[in-house]
Amino acid sequence: MKFDPQTVAHARTFVNALRAGKPAHIPAMPFARWQEFMTTVHSGLGASADADNGSSVYPALGLA
């Protein structure tokens, strides 16, 4: 699957903010791009779609 470069860039920025403990922002995007975004985020966090490694985005988003 070929991902949109802009979507990948947004996802990497999101992951970097999470890792730095900064507020993370999800930009507005077409729903069709959401799977690409989340796949890139999961891969950037070292998560697998088949396994829950206990990491959560909620603390970095201020929702914990």
C-alpha positions as protocol buffer text, in pm:
chain_id: "A"
residue {
  index: 1
  type: MET
  ca { x: 0 y: 0 z: 0 }
}
residue {
  index: 2
  type: LYS
  ca { x: 138 y: 339 z: -98 }
}
residue {
  index: 3
  type: PHE
  ca { x: 81 y: 604 z: 170 }
}
residue {
  index: 4
  type: ASP
  ca { x: 28 y: 973 z: 109 }
}
residue {
  index: 5
  type: PRO
  ca { x: 351 y: 1158 z: 207 }
}
residue {
  index: 6
  type: GLN
  ca { x: 162 y: 1440 z: 379 }
}
residue {
  index: 7
  type: THR
  ca { x: -37 y: 1193 z: 592 }
}
residue {
  index: 8
  type: VAL
  ca { x: 284 y: 1015 z: 690 }
}
residue {
  index: 9
  type: ALA
  ca { x: 446 y: 1347 z: 784 }
}
residue {
  index: 10
  type: HIS
  ca { x: 147 y: 1439 z: 1003 }
}
residue {
  index: 11
  type: ALA
  ca { x: 158 y: 1099 z: 1172 }
}
residue {
  index: 12
  type: ARG
  ca { x: 532 y: 1125 z: 1242 }
}
residue {
  index: 13
  type: THR
  ca { x: 485 y: 1472 z: 1390 }
}
residue {
  index: 14
  type: PHE
  ca { x: 206 y: 1331 z: 1608 }
}
residue {
  index: 15
  type: VAL
  ca { x: 427 y: 1042 z: 1728 }
}
residue {
  index: 16
  type: ASN
  ca { x: 719 y: 1275 z: 1800 }
}
residue {
  index: 17
  type: ALA
  ca { x: 494 y: 1497 z: 2013 }
}
residue {
  index: 18
  type: LEU
  ca { x: 367 y: 1195 z: 2207 }
}
residue {
  index: 19
  type: ARG
  ca { x: 719 y: 1070 z: 2271 }
}
residue {
  index: 20
  type: ALA
  ca { x: 830 y: 1416 z: 2386 }
}
residue {
  index: 21
  type: GLY
  ca { x: 536 y: 1439 z: 2626 }
}
residue {
  index: 22
  type: LYS
  ca { x: 398 y: 1741 z: 2444 }
}
residue {
  index: 23
  type: PRO
  ca { x: 36 y: 1796 z: 2342 }
}
residue {
  index: 24
  type: ALA
  ca { x: -33 y: 1606 z: 2022 }
}
residue {
  index: 25
  type: HIS
  ca { x: -255 y: 1742 z: 1747 }
}
residue {
  index: 26
  type: ILE
  ca { x: -436 y: 1537 z: 1486 }
}
residue {
  index: 27
  type: PRO
  ca { x: -488 y: 1754 z: 1179 }
}
residue {
  index: 28
  type: ALA
  ca { x: -811 y: 1754 z: 984 }
}
residue {
  index: 29
  type: MET
  ca { x: -794 y: 1495 z: 709 }
}
residue {
  index: 30
  type: PRO
  ca { x: -1028 y: 1302 z: 483 }
}
residue {
  index: 31
  type: PHE
  ca { x: -1167 y: 991 z: 648 }
}
residue {
  index: 32
  type: ALA
  ca { x: -1011 y: 784 z: 369 }
}
residue {
  index: 33
  type: ARG
  ca { x: -664 y: 882 z: 504 }
}
residue {
  index: 34
  type: TRP
  ca { x: -738 y: 778 z: 865 }
}
residue {
  index: 35
  type: GLN
  ca { x: -615 y: 419 z: 825 }
}
residue {
  index: 36
  type: GLU
  ca { x: -286 y: 541 z: 678 }
}
residue {
  index: 37
  type: PHE
  ca { x: -246 y: 787 z: 965 }
}
residue {
  index: 38
  type: MET
  ca { x: -316 y: 530 z: 1238 }
}
residue {
  index: 39
  type: THR
  ca { x: -101 y: 262 z: 1071 }
}
residue {
  index: 40
  type: THR
  ca { x: 192 y: 505 z: 1066 }
}
residue {
  index: 41
  type: VAL
  ca { x: 128 y: 608 z: 1428 }
}
residue {
  index: 42
  type: HIS
  ca { x: 117 y: 244 z: 1542 }
}
residue {
  index: 43
  type: SER
  ca { x: 438 y: 167 z: 1358 }
}
residue {
  index: 44
  type: GLY
  ca { x: 603 y: 482 z: 1498 }
}
residue {
  index: 45
  type: LEU
  ca { x: 510 y: 384 z: 1853 }
}
residue {
  index: 46
  type: GLY
  ca { x: 642 y: 33 z: 1796 }
}
residue {
  index: 47
  type: ALA
  ca { x: 292 y: -109 z: 1836 }
}
residue {
  index: 48
  type: SER
  ca { x: 152 y: -404 z: 1651 }
}
residue {
  index: 49
  type: ALA
  ca { x: -201 y: -416 z: 1519 }
}
residue {
  index: 50
  type: ASP
  ca { x: -230 y: -767 z: 1664 }
}
residue {
  index: 51
  type: ALA
  ca { x: -94 y: -702 z: 2012 }
}
residue {
  index: 52
  type: ASP
  ca { x: -156 y: -445 z: 2283 }
}
residue {
  index: 53
  type: ASN
  ca { x: 178 y: -350 z: 2434 }
}
residue {
  index: 54
  type: GLY
  ca { x: 21 y: -136 z: 2704 }
}
residue {
  index: 55
  type: SER
  ca { x: 113 y: 199 z: 2549 }
}
residue {
  index: 56
  type: SER
  ca { x: -158 y: 458 z: 2537 }
}
residue {
  index: 57
  type: VAL
  ca { x: -191 y: 797 z: 2374 }
}
residue {
  index: 58
  type: TYR
  ca { x: -428 y: 919 z: 2646 }
}
residue {
  index: 59
  type: PRO
  ca { x: -169 y: 1056 z: 2893 }
}
residue {
  index: 60
  type: ALA
  ca { x: 1 y: 1264 z: 2623 }
}
residue {
  index: 61
  type: LEU
  ca { x: -336 y: 1397 z: 2514 }
}
residue {
  index: 62
  type: GLY
  ca { x: -417 y: 1499 z: 2871 }
}
residue {
  index: 63
  type: LEU
  ca { x: -698 y: 1245 z: 2896 }
}
residue {
  index: 64
  type: ALA
  ca { x: -551 y: 1009 z: 3157 }
}
